[in-house]
Short mmCIF file of C-alpha atoms in Angstrom, two decimals:
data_model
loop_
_atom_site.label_atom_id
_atom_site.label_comp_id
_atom_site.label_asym_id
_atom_site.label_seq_id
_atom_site.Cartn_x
_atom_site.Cartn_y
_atom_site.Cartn_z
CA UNK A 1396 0.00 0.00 0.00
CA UNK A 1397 1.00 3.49 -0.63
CA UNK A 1398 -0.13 6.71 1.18
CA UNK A 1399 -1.78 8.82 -1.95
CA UNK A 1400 -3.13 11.99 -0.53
CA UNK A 1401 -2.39 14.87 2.49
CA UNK A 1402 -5.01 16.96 3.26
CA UNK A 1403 -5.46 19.39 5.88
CA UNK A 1404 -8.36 21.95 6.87
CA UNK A 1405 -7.42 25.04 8.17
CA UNK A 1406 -9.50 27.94 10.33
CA UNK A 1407 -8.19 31.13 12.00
CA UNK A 1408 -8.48 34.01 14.42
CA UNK A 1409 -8.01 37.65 14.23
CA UNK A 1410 -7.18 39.86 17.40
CA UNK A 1411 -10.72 41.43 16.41
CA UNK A 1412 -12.48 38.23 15.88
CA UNK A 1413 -10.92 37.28 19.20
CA UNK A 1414 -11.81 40.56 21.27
CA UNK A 1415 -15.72 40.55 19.88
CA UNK A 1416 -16.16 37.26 21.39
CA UNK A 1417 -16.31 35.94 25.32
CA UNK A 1418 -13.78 33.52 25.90
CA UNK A 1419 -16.15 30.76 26.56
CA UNK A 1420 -17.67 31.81 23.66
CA UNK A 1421 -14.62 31.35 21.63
CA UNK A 1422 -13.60 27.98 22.99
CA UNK A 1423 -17.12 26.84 21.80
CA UNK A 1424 -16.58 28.20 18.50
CA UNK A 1425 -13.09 26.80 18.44
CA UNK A 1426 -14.29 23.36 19.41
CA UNK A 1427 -17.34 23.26 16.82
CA UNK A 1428 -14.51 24.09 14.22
CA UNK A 1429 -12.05 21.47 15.28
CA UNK A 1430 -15.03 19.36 14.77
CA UNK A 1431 -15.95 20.32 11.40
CA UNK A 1432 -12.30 19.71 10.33
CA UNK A 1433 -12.73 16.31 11.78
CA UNK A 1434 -15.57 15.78 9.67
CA UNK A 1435 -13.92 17.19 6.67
CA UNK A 1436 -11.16 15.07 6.08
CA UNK A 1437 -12.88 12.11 7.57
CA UNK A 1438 -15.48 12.41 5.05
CA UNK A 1439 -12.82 12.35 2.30
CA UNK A 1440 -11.27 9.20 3.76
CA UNK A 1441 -14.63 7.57 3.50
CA UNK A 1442 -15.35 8.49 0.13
CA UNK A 1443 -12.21 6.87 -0.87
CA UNK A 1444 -13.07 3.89 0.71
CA UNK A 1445 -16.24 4.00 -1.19
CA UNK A 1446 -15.30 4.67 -4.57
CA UNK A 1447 -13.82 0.71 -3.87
CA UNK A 1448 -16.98 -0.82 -5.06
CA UNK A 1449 -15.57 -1.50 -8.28
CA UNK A 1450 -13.25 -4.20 -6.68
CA UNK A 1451 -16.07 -6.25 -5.58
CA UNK A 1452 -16.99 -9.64 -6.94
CA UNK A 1453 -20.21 -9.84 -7.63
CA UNK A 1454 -23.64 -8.03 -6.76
CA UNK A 1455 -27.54 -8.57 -5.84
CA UNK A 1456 -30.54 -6.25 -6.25
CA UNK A 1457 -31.73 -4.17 -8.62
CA UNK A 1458 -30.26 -0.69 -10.14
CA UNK A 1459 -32.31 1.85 -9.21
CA UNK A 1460 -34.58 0.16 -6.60
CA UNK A 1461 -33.47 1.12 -3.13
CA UNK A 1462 -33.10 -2.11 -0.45
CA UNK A 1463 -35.66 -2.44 1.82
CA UNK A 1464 -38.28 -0.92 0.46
CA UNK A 1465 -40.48 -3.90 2.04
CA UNK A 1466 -41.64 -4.68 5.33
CA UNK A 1467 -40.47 -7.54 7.36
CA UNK A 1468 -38.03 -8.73 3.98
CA UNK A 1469 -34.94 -9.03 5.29
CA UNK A 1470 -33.52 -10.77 1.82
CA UNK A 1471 -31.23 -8.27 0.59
CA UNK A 1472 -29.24 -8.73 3.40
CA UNK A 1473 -29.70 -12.77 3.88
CA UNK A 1474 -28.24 -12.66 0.18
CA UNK A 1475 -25.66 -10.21 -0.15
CA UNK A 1476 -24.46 -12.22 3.03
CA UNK A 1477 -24.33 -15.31 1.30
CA UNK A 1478 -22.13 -13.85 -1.30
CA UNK A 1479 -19.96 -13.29 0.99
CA UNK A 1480 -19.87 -16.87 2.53
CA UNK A 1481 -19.77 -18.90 -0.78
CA UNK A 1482 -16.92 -16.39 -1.38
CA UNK A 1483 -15.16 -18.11 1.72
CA UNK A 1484 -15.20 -14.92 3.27
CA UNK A 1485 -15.25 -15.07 7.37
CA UNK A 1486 -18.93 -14.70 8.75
CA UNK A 1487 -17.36 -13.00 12.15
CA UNK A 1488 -16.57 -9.30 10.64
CA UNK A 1489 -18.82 -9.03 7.71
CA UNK A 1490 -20.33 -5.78 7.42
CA UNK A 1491 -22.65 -3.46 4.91
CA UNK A 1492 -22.37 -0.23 4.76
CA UNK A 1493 -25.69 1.64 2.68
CA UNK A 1494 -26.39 4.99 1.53
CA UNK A 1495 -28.90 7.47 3.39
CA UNK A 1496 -31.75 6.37 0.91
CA UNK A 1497 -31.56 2.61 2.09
CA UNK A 1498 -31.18 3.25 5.35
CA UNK A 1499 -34.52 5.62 5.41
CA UNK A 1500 -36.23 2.31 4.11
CA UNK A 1501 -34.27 0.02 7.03
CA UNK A 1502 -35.52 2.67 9.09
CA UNK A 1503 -39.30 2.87 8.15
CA UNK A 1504 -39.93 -0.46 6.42
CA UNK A 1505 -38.67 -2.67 9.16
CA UNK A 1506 -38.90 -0.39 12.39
CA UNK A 1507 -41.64 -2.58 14.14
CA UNK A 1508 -40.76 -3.67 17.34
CA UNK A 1509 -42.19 -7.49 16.25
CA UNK A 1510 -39.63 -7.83 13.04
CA UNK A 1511 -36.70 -6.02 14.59
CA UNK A 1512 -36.81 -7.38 17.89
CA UNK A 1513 -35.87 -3.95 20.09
CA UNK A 1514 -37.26 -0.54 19.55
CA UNK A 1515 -34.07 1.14 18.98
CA UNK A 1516 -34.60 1.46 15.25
CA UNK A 1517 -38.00 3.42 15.81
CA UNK A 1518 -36.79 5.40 18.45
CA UNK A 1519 -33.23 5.87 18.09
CA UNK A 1520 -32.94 5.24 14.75
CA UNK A 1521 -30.44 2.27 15.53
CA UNK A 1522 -29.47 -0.12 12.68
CA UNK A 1523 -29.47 -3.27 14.11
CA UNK A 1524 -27.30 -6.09 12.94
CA UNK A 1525 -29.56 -8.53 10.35
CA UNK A 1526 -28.19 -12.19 8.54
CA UNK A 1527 -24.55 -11.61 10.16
CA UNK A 1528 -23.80 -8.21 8.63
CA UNK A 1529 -22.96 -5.04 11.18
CA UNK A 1530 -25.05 -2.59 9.06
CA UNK A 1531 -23.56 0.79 8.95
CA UNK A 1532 -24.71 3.94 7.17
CA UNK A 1533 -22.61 6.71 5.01
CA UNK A 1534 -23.36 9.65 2.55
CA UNK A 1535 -20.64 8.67 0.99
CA UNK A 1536 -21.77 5.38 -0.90
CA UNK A 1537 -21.06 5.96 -4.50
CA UNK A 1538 -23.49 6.20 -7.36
CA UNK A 1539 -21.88 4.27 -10.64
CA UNK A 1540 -23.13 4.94 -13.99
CA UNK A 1541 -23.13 2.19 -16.13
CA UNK A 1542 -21.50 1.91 -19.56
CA UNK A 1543 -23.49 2.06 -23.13
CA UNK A 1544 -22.43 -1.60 -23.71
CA UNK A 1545 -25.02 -3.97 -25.65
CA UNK A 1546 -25.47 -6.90 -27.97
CA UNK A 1547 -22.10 -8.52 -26.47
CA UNK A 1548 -21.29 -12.35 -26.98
CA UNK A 1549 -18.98 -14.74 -25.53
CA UNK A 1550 -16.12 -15.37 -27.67
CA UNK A 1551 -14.26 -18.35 -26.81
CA UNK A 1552 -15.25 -21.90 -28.92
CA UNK A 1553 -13.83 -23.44 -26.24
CA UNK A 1554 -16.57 -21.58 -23.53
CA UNK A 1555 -15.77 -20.11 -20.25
CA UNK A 1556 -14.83 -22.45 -17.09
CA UNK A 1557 -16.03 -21.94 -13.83
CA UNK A 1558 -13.13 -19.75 -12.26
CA UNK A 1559 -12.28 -18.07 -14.93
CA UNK A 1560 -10.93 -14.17 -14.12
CA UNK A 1561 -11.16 -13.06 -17.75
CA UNK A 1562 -14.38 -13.62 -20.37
CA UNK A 1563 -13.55 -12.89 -24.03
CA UNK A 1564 -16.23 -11.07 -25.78
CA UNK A 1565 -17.27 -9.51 -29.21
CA UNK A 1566 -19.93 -8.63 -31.71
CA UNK A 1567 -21.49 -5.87 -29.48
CA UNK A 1568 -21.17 -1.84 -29.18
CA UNK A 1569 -20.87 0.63 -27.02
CA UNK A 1570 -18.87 1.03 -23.43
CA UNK A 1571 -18.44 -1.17 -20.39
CA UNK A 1572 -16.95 0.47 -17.53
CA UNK A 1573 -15.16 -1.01 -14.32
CA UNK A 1574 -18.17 -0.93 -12.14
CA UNK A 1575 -20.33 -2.14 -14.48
CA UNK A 1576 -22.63 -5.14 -12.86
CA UNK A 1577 -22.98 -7.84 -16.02
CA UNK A 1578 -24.72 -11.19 -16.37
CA UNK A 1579 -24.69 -13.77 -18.12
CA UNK A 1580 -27.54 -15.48 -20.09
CA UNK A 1581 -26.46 -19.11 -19.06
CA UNK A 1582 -25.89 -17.92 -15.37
CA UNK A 1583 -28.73 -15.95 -14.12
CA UNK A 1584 -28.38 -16.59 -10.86
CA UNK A 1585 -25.00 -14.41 -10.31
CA UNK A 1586 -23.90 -10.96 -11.28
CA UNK A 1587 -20.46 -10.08 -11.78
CA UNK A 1588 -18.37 -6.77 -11.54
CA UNK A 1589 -16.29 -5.47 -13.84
CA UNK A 1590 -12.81 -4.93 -12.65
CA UNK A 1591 -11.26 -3.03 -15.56
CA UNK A 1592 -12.93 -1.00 -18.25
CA UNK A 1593 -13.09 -3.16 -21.27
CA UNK A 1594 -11.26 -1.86 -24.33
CA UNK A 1595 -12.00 -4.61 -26.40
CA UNK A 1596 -10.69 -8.69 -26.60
CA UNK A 1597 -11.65 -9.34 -22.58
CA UNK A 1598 -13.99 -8.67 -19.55
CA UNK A 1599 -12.19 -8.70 -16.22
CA UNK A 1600 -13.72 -9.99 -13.51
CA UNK A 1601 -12.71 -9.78 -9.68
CA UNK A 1602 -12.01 -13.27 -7.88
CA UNK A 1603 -13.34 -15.40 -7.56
CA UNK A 1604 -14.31 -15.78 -11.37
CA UNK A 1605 -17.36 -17.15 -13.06
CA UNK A 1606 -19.42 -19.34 -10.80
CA UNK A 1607 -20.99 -21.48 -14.04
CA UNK A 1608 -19.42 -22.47 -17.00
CA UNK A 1609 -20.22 -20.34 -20.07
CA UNK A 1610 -20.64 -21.78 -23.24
CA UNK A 1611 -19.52 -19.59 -26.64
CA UNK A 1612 -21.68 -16.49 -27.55
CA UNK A 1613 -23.45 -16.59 -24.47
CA UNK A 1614 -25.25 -13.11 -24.49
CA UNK A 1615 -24.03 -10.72 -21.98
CA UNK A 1616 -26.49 -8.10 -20.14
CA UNK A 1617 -24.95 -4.97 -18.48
CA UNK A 1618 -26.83 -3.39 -15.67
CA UNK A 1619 -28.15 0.07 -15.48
CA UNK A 1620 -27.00 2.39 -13.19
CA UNK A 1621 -26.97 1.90 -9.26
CA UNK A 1622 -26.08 2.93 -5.93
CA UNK A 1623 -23.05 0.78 -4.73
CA UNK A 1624 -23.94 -0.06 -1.03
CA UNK A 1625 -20.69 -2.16 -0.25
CA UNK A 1626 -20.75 -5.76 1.89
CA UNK A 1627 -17.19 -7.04 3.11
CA UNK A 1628 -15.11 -8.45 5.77
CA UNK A 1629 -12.51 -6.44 7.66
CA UNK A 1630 -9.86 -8.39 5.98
CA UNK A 1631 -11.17 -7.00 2.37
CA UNK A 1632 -10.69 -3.48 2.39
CA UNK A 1633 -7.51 -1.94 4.45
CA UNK A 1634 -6.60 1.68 5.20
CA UNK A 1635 -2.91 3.38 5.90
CA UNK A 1636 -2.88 7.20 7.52
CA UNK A 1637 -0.30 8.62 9.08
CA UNK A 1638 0.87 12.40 10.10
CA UNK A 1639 1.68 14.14 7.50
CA UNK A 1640 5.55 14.74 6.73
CA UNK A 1641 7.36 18.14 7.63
CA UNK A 1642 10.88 19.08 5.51
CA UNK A 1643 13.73 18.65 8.07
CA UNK A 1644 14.51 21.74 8.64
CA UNK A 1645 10.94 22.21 10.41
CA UNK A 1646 8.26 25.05 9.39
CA UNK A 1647 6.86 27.55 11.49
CA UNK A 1648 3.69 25.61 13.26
CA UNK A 1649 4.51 27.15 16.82
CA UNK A 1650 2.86 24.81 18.36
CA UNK A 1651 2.00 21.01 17.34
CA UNK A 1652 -0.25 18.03 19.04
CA UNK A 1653 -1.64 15.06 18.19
CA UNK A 1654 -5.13 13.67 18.90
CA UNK A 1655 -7.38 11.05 18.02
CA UNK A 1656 -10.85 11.55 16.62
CA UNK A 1657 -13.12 9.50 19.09
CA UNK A 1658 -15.34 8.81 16.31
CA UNK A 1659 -13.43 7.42 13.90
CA UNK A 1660 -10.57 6.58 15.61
CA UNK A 1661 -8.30 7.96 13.44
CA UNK A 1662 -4.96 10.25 14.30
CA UNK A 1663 -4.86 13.96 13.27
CA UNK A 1664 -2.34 16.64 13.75
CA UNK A 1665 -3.33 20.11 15.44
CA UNK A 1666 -1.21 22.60 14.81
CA UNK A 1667 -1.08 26.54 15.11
CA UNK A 1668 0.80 28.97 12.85
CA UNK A 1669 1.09 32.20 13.80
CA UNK A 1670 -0.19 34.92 10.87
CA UNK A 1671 -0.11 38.55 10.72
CA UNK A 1672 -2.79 39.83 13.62
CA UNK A 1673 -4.34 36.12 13.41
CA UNK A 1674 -3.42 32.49 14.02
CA UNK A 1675 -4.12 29.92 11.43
CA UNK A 1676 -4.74 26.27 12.56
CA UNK A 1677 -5.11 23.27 11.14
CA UNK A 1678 -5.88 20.12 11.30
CA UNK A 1679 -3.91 17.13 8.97
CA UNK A 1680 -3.43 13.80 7.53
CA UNK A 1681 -2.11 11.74 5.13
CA UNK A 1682 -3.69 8.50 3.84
CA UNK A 1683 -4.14 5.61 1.73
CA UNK A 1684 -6.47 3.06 0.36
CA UNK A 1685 -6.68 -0.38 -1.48
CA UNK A 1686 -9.02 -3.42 -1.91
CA UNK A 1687 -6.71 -6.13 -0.42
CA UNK A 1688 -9.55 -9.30 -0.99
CA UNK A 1689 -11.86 -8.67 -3.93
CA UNK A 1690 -13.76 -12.06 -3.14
CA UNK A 1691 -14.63 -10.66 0.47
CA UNK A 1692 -16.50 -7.50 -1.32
CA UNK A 1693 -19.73 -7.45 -2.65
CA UNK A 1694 -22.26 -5.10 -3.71
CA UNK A 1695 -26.11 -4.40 -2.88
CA UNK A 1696 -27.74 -2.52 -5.98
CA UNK A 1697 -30.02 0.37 -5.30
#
């Protein structure tokens, strides 16, 4: 892994700003801002995460119908889950992480106290655990748009084995995209995900390959557009942040702390500068992301 971006948010005080204020008034200020930095950069970290979803394996749902969206059907979770397991993916850390739309429906389709078992979801707007996933929530689940791609055909006289990474294709027109969900008229019980936009000869899949063998111009389907709510295992998908780096010879932060964000858990560095009638500070880190087990990553269409 390699650490790809630094970022830092910055906020400051004037003498004046500092004067029209009540101290306790400006500490509460100060905190809200430390906060917002907090968010900031924590929301860019997730959004990298996110935009993983083309890594995954394979997918279930529907583009453009949100998960949920009926009461007491807990199915989009029962299979994205098993996915996961016929992946070979360890049941003890899987989790699914949705966007704000889905978790609305989690929230008001299956709220009742009978189906969910606690009223936490109704009152506290909890989500609760269902089929083995920890179900988390982020405005930062991407939205893929799918290719133009149509009227493809296997291309292999030979067919497609089951395991197979790579599925030649020809005769059709038109784009597929990594990200793009396709299926397979002989297999229409799976749907895979495009690991690498396809330029021509090959479709890349992720691991673990075609589940059914595919026999020679097999029609392919590509999916519509969708919202990529993301199901893995903590081994799947890793992080790497650090401080970021100063030049040797220092800069002119006069004074420098580290502290962790209790909500994320992640390390920042605080520091002030010192600016002409003001003081500038900021808040920083570097980081770095990468889809470590494609096979323990699927994704829930909405």
């Amino acid at each position: 892994m390699t650490v790809t971006k630094a970022r830092a948010h910055r906020f400051h005080w004037t003498g004046d700003d500092q004067a029209a204020l009540a101290s306790a008034t400006r500490d509460e200020l100060s905190q809200g801002k430390l906060a917002q930095g907090f968010r900031v950069l924590c929301n860019e970290i997730e959004a990298d995460l996110a935009a993983l979803y083309a890594k995954a394996s394979r997918a279930y749902g529907t583009p453009g119908t949100t998960p949920f969206a009926t009461a007491g059907d807990f199915t989009d979770a029962s299979e994205i889950a098993r996915i996961l397991k016929d992946n070979g993916a360890p049941t003890s850390s899987m989790r699914l992480v949705i966007n704000t739309a889905a978790g609305a429906k989690l929230i008001g389709k299956q709220s009742q106290v009978h189906m969910a078992g606690s009223a936490d979801p109704l009152r506290r707007g909890v989500l609760l655990d269902i089929a083995g996933l920890q179900i988390r929530e982020s405005a930062q689940v991407r939205h893929h748009v799918a290719g133009t791609g149509t009227g493809y055909l296997v291309n292999n006289p030979a067919g497609v084995a089951v395991g197979a990474g790579t599925v030649p294709a020809d005769t059709g027109s038109g784009t597929i995209l990594a990200g793009d969900v396709v299926s397979f008229a002989a297999d229409q019980d799976h749907k895979y995900v495009v690991a690498d936009a396809f330029g021509g000869g090959s479709l890349t899949l992720a691991a673990p390959g075609v589940r059914l063998a595919l026999p020679d111009n097999d029609a392919i389907t590509v999916a519509g557009s969708y919202a990529a709510n993301m199901a893995f295992t903590s081994d799947a998908i890793h992080l790497l942040a650090r401080l970021p780096k100063r030049p040797e010879e220092g800069d002119m932060a006069d004074d420098i702390i580290v502290v962790q964000d209790p909500v994320s858990g992640l390390f920042f560095e605080v520091a002030l500068y010192p600016a002409y009638r003001a003081v500038i500070i900021e808040i920083s880190i570097a980081w770095g992301v990468k889809a470590a087990k494609p096979e323990h990553m699927a994704l829930l269409l909405g």
